[in-house]
PDB file of C-alpha atoms in Angstrom:
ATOM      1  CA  UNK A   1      -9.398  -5.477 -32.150  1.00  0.00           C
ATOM      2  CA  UNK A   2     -11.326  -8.736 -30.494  1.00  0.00           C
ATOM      3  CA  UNK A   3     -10.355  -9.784 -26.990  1.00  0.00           C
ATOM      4  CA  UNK A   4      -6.710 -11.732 -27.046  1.00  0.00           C
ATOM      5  CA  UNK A   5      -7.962 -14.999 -25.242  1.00  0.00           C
ATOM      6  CA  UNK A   6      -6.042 -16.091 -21.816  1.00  0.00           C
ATOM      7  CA  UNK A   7      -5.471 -19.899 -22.388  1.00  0.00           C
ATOM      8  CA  UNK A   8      -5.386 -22.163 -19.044  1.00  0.00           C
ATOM      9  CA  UNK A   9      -1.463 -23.186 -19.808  1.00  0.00           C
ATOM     10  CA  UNK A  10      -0.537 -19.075 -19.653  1.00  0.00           C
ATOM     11  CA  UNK A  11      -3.096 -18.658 -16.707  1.00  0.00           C
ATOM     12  CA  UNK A  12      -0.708 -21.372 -14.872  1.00  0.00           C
ATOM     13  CA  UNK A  13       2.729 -20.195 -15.896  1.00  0.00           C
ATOM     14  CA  UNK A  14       1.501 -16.217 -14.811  1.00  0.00           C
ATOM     15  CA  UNK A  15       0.235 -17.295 -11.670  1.00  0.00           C
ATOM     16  CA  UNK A  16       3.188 -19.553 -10.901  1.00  0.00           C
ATOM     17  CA  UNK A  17       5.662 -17.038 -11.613  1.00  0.00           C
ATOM     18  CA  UNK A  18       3.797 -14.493  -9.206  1.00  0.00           C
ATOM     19  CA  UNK A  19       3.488 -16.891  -6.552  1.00  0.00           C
ATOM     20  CA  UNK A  20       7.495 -17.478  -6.355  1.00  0.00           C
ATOM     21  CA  UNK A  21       8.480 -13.885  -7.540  1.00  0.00           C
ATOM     22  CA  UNK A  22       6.372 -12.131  -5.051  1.00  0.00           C
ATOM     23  CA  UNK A  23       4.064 -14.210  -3.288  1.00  0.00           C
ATOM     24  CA  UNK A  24       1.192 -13.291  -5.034  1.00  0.00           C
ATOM     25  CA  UNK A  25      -1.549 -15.709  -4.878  1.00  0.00           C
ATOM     26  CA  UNK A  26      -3.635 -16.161  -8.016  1.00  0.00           C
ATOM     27  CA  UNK A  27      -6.411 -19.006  -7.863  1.00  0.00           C
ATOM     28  CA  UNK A  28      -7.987 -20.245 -11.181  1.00  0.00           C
ATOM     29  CA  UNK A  29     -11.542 -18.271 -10.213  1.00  0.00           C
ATOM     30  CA  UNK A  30      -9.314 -15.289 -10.612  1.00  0.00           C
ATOM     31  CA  UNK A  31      -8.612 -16.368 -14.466  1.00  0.00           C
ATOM     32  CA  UNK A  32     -10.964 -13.513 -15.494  1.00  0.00           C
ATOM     33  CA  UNK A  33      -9.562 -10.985 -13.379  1.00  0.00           C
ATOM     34  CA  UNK A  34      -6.012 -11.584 -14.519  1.00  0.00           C
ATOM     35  CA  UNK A  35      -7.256 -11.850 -17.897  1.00  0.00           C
ATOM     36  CA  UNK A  36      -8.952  -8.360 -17.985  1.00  0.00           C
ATOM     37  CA  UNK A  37      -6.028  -6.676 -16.273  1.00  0.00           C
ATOM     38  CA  UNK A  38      -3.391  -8.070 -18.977  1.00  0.00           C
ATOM     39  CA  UNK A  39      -4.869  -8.206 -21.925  1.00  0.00           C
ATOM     40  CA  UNK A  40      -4.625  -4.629 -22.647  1.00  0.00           C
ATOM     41  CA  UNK A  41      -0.990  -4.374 -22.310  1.00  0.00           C
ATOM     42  CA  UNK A  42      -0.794  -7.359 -24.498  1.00  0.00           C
ATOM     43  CA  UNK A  43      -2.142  -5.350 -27.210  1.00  0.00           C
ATOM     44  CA  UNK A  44      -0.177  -2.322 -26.714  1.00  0.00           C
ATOM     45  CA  UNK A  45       3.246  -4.267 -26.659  1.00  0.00           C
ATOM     46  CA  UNK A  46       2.103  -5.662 -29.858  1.00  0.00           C
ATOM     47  CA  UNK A  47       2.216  -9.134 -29.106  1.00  0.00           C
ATOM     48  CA  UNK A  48      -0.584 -11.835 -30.703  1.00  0.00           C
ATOM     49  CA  UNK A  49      -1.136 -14.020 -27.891  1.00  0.00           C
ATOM     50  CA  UNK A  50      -0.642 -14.465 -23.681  1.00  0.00           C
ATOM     51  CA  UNK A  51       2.236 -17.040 -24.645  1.00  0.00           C
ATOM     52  CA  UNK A  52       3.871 -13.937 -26.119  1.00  0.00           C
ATOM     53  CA  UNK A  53       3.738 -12.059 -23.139  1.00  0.00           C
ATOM     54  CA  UNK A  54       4.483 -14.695 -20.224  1.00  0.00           C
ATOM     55  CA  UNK A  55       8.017 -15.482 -22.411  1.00  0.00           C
ATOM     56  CA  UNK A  56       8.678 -11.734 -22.398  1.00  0.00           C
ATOM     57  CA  UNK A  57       7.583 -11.330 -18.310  1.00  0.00           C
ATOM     58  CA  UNK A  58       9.867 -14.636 -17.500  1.00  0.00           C
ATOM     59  CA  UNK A  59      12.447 -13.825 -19.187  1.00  0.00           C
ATOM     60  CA  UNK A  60      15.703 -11.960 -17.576  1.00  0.00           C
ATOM     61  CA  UNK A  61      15.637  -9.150 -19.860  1.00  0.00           C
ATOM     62  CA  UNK A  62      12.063  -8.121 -19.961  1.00  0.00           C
ATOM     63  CA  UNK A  63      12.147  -4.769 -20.112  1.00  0.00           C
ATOM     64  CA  UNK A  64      10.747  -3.760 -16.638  1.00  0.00           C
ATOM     65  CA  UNK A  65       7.458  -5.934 -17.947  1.00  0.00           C
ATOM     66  CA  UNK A  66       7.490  -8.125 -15.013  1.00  0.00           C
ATOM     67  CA  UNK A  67       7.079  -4.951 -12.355  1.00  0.00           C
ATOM     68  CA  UNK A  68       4.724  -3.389 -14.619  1.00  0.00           C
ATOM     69  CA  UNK A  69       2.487  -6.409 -14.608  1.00  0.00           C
ATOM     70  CA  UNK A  70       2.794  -6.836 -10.982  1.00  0.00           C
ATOM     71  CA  UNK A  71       1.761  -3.425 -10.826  1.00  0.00           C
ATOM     72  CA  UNK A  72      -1.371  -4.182 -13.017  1.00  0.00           C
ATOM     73  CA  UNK A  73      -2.407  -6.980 -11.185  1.00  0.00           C
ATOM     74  CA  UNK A  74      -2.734  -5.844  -7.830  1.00  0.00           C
ATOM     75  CA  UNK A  75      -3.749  -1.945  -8.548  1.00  0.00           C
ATOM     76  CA  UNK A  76      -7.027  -1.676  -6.061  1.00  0.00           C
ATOM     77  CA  UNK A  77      -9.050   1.762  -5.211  1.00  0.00           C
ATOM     78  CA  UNK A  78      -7.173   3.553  -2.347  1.00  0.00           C
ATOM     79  CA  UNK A  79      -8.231   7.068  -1.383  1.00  0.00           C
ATOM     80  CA  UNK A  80      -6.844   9.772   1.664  1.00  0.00           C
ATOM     81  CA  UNK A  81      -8.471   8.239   5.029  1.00  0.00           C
ATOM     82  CA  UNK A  82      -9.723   5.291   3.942  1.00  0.00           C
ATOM     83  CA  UNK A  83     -11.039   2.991   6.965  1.00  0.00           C
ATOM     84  CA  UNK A  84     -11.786   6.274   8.841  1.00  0.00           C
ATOM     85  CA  UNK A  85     -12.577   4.157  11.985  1.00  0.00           C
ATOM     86  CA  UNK A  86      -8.708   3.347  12.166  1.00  0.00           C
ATOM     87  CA  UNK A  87      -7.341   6.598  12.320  1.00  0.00           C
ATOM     88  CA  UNK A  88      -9.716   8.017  15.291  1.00  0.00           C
ATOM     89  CA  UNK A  89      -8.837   4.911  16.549  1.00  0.00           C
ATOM     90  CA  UNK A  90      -4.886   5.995  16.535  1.00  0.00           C
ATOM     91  CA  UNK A  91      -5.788   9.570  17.203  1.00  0.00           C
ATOM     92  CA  UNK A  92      -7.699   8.407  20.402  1.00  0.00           C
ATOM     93  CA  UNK A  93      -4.533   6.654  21.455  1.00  0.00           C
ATOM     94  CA  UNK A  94      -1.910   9.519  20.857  1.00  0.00           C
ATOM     95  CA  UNK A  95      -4.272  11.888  22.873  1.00  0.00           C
ATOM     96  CA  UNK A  96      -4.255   9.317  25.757  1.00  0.00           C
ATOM     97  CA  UNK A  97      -0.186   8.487  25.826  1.00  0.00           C
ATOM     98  CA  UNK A  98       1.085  11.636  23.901  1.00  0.00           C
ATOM     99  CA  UNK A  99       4.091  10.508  22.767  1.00  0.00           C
ATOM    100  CA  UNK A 100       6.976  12.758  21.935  1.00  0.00           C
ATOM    101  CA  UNK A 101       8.387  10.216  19.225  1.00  0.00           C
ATOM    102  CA  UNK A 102       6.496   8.364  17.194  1.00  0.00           C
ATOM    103  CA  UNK A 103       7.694   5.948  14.278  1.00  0.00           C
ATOM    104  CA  UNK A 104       4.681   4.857  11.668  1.00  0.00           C
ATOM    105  CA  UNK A 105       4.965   2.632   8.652  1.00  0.00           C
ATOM    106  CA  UNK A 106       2.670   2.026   5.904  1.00  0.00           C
ATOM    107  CA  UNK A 107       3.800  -1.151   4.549  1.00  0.00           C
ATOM    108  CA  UNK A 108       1.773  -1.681   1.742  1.00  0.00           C
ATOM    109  CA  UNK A 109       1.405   2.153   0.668  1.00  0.00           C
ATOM    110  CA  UNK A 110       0.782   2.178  -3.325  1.00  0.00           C
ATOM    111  CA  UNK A 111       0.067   5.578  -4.160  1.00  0.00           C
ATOM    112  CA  UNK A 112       1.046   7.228  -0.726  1.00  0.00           C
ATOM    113  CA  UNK A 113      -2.557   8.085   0.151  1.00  0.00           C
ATOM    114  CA  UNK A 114      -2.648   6.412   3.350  1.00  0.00           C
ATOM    115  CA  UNK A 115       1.042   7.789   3.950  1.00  0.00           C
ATOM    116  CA  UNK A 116       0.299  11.312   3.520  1.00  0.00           C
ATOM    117  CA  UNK A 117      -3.234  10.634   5.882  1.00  0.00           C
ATOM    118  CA  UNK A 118      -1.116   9.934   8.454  1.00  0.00           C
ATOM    119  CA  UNK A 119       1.221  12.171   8.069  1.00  0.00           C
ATOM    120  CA  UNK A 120      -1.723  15.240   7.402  1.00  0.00           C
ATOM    121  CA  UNK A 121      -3.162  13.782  11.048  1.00  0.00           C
ATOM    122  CA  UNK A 122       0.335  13.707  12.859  1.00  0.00           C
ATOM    123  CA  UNK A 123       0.740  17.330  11.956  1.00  0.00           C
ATOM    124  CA  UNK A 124      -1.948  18.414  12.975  1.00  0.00           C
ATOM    125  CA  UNK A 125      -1.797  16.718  16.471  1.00  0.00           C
ATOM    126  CA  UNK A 126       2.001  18.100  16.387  1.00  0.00           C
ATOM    127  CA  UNK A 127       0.417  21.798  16.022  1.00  0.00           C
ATOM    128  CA  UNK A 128      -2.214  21.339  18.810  1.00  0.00           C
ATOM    129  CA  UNK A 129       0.653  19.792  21.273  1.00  0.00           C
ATOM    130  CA  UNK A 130      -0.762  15.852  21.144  1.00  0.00           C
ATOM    131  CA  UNK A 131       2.328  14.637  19.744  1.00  0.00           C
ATOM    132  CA  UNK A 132       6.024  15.654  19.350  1.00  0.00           C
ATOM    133  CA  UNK A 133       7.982  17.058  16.765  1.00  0.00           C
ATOM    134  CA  UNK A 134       9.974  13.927  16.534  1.00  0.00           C
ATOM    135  CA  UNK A 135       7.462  11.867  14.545  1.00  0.00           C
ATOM    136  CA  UNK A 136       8.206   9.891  10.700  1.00  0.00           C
ATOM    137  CA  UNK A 137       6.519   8.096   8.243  1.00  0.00           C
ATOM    138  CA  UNK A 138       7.945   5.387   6.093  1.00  0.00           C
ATOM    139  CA  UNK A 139       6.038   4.526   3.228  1.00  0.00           C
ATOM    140  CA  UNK A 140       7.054   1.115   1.360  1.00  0.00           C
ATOM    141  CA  UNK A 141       5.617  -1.116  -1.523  1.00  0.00           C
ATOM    142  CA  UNK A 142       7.145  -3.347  -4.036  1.00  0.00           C
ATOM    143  CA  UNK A 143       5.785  -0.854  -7.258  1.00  0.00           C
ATOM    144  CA  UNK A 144       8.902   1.260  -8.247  1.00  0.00           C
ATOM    145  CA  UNK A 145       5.977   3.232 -10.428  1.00  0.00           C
ATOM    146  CA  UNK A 146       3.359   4.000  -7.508  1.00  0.00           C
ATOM    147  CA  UNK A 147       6.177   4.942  -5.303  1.00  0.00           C
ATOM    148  CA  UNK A 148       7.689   7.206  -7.740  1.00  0.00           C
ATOM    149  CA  UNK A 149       4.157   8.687  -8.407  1.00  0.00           C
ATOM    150  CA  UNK A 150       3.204   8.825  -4.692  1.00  0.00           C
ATOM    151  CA  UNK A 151       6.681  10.877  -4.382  1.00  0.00           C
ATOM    152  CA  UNK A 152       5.338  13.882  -6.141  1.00  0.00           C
ATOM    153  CA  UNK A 153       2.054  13.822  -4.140  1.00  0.00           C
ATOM    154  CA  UNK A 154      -0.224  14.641  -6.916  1.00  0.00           C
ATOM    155  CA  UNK A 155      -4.271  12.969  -6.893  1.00  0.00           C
ATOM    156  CA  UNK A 156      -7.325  13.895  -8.048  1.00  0.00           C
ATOM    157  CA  UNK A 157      -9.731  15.519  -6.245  1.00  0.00           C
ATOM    158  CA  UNK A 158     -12.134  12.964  -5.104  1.00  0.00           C
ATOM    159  CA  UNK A 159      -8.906  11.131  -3.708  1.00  0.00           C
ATOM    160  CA  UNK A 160      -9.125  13.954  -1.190  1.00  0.00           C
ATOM    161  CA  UNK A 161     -12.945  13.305  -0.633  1.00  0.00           C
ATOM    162  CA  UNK A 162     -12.320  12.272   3.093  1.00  0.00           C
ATOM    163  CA  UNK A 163     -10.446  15.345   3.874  1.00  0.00           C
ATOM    164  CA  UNK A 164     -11.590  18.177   6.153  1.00  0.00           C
ATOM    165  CA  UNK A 165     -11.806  21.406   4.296  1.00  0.00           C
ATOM    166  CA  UNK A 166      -9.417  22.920   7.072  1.00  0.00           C
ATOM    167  CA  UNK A 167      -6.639  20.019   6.074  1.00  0.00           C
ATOM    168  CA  UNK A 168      -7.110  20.390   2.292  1.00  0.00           C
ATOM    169  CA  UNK A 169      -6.171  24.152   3.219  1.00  0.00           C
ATOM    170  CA  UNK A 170      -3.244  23.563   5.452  1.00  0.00           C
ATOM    171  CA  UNK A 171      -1.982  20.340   3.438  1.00  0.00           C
ATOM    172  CA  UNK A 172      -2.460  20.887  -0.179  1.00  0.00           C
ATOM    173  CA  UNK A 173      -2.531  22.975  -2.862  1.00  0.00           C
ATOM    174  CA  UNK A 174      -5.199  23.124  -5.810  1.00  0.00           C
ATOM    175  CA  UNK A 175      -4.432  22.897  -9.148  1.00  0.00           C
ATOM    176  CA  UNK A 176      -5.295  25.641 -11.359  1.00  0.00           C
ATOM    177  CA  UNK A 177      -5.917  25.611 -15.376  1.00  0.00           C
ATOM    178  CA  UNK A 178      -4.752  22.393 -16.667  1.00  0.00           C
ATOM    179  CA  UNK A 179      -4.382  21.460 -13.768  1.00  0.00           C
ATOM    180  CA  UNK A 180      -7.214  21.278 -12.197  1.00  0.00           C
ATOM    181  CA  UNK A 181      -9.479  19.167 -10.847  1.00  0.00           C
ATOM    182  CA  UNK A 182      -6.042  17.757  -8.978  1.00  0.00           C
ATOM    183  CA  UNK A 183      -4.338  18.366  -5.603  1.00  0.00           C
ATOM    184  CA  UNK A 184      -0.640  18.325  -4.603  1.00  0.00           C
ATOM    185  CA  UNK A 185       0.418  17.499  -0.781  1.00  0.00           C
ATOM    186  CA  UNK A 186       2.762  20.657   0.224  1.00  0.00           C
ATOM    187  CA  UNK A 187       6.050  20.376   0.249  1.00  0.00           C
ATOM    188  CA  UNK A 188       6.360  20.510   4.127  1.00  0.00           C
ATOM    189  CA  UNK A 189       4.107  17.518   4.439  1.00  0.00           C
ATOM    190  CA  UNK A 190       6.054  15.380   1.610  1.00  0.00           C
ATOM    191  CA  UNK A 191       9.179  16.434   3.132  1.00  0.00           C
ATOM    192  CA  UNK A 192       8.354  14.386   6.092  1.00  0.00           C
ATOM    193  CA  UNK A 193       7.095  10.957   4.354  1.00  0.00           C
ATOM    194  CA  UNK A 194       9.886   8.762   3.307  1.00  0.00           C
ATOM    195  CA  UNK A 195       9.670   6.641   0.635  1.00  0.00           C
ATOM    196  CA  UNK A 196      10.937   2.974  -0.537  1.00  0.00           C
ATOM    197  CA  UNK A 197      10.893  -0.310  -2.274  1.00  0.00           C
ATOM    198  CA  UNK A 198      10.381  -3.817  -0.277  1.00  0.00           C
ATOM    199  CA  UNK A 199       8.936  -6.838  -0.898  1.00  0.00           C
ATOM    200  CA  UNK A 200       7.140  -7.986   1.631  1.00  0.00           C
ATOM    201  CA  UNK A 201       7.601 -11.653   0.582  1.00  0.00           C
ATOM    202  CA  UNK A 202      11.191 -11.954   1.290  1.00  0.00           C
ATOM    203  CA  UNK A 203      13.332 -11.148   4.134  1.00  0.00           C
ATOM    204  CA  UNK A 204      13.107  -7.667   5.915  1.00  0.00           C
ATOM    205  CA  UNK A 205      16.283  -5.669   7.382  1.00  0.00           C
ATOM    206  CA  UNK A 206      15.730  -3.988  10.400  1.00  0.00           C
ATOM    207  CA  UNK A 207      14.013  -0.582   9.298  1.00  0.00           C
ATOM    208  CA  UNK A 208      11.985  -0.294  12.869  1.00  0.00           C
ATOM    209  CA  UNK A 209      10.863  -0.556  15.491  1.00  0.00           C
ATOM    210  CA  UNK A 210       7.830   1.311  14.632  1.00  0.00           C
ATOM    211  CA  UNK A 211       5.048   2.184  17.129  1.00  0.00           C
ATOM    212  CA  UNK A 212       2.512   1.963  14.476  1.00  0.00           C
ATOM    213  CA  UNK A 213       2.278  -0.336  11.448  1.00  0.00           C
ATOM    214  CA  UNK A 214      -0.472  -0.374   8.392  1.00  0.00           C
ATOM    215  CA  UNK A 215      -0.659  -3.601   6.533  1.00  0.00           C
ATOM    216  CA  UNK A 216      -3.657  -2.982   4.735  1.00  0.00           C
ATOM    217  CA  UNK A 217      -5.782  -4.059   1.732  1.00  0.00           C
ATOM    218  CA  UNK A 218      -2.464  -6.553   0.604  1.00  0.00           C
ATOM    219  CA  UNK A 219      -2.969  -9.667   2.090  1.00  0.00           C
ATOM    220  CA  UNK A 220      -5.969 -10.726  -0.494  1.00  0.00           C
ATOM    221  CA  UNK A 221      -3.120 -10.775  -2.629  1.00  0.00           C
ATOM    222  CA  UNK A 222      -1.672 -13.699  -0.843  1.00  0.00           C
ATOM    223  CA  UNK A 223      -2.377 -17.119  -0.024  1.00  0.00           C
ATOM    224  CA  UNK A 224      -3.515 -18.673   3.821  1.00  0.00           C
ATOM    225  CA  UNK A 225       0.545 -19.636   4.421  1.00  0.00           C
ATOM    226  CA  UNK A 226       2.066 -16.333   3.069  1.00  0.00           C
ATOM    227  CA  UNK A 227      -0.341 -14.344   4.507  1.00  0.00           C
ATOM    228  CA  UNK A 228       0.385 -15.760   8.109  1.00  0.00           C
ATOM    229  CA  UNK A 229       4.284 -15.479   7.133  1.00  0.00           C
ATOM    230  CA  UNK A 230       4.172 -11.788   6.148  1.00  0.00           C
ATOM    231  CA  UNK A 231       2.258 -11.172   9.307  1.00  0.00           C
ATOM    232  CA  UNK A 232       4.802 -12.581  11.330  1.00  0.00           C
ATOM    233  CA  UNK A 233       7.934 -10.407   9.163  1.00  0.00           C
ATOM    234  CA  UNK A 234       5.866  -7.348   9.573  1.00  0.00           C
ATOM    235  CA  UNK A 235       5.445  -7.172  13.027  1.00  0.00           C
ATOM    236  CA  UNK A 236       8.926  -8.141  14.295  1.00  0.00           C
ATOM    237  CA  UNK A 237       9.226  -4.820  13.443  1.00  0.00           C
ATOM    238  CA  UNK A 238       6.738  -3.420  15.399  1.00  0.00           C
ATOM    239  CA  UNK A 239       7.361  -2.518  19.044  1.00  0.00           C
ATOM    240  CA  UNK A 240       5.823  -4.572  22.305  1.00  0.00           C
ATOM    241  CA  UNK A 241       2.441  -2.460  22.748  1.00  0.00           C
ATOM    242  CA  UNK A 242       2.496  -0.991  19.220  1.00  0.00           C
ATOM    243  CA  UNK A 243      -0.502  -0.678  17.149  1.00  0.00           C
ATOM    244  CA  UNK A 244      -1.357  -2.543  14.160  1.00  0.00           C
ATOM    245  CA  UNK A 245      -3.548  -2.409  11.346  1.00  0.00           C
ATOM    246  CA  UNK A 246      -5.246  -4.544   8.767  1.00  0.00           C
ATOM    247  CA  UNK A 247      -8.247  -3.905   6.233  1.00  0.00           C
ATOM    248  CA  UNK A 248     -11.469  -3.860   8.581  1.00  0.00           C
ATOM    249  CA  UNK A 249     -12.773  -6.991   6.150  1.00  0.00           C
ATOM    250  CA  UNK A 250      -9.103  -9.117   5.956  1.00  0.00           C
ATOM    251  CA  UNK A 251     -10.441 -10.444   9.452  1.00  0.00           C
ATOM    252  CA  UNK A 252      -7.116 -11.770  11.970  1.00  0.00           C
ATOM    253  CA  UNK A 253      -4.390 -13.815  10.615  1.00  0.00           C
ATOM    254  CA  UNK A 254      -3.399 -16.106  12.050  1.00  0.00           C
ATOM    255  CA  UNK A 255       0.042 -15.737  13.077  1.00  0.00           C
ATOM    256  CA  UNK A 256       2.699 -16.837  15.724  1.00  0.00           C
ATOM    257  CA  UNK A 257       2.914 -13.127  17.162  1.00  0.00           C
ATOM    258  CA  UNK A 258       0.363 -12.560  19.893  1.00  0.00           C
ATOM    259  CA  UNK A 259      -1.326  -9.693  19.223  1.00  0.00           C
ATOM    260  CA  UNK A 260      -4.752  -8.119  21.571  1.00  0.00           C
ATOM    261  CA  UNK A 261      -7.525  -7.224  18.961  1.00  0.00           C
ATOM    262  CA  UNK A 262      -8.921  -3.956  19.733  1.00  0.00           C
ATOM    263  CA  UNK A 263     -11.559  -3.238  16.726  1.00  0.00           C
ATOM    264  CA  UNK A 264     -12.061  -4.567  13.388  1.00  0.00           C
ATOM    265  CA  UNK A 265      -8.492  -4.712  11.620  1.00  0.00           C
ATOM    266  CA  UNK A 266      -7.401  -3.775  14.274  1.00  0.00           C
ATOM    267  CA  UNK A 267      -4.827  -4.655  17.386  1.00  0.00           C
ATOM    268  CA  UNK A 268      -1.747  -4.362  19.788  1.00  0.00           C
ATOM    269  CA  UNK A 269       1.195  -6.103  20.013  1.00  0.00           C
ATOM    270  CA  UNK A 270       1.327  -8.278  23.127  1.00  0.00           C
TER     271      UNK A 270
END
């Protein structure tokens, strides 16, 4: 079946419904990019053109359409300890203070590998003395279908690429048979990463303080004001002194909360 074309009217209604839904910021050099990610589900659902599929995401009773396209347009590569530079950098610090609680969220999680990272290094520094036992993860994005498949903790291998061989033995389990070639977190890891829905667009309830925050690898989604203003939402719920951490190559945003830049993507809370 030929390519269904993406006309510049449905390029304008899709991006304009993003940008107020969920603050997702979709310029017209990215008409190819949303293009390519849609078009395929615009075949499967049967429709014949984009018009088709923008009445069906607009529209109240869509099916769960809306969240799955949402979900297809902002789908990027994630993997266990990506950024390795930023967790030595928050190891580094818990050896120095050795806290005995410690509250970390990953606010822009998608499939929980960056969740369960920290989690697999908290544990670890928990076993050795560093840290506490009194230490959580929360783990939030606005994908009910990543969370729900982050939940069970299941990846492929090469997810898992970053991983010590000593942490894929203590942490996971390998699948076997038709299963494998994959890796499930243990239970006793999962058990201590909670999971939810937010969008980060819209107002947040007080789920902190955290001493930690990850906002990475989400703000390309967004445009220069929205960026600045989820920024700003994130970290009132980070505590005075906490760390926080962007993609190494978002660069700072600017923002009304001072913050002390420490390394690429990252910084403290002044």
């Amino acid at each position: 079946m030929a390519t269904i074309p993406l006309s510049d009217r449905s390029f304008s209604r899709i991006a304009r419904l993003m940008h107020s839904s969920v603050g997702l910021s979709f310029t017209p050099q990215k008409k190819s990019l949303v293009h390519a990610r849609l078009w395929g589900r615009v075949q499967r659902l049967g429709l014949g053109t984009f018009e088709d599929y923008v009445r069906l995401i607009e529209s109240h009773d869509d099916g769960g359409e809306f969240q799955m396209a949402v979900d297809l347009l902002t789908t990027n590569e994630t993997y266990f300890f990506r950024e390795r530079a930023h967790f030595d950098l928050l190891q580094a610090e818990l050896q120095r203070t050795r806290p005995q609680r410690l509250a970390v969220w990953s606010a822009a999680s998608s499939f929980g590998d960056e969740a369960y990272s920290v989690a697999m290094m908290l544990a670890d520094l928990e076993m050795m003395g560093t840290v506490g036992p009194d230490w959580s993860v929360l783990a939030t994005d606005i994908s009910e279908r990543v969370l729900q498949s982050a939940v069970q903790g299941i990846y492929p291998a090469d997810r898992l690429r970053e991983v010590s061989a000593q942490q894929l033995k203590r942490h996971c389990l390998k699948g076997e048979e038709e299963s494998a070639g994959l890796v499930q977190v243990r239970e006793t890891l999962r058990e201590r990463v909670r999971f939810g829905q937010l969008n980060l667009c819209q107002p947040i309830e007080t789920i902190g303080p955290f001493d930690v925050i990850f906002l990475r690898n989400v703000l390309l989604y967004f445009d220069a004001k929205t960026k600045s203003a989820v920024v700003d939402r994130v970290l009132m719920q980070l505590r005075p002194g906490g760390l926080f951490f962007l993609g190494t190559a978002e660069g700072r945003v600017p923002c009304r909360t001072p913050l002390k830049a420490l390394a690429p993507g990252a910084f403290r809370k002044e």
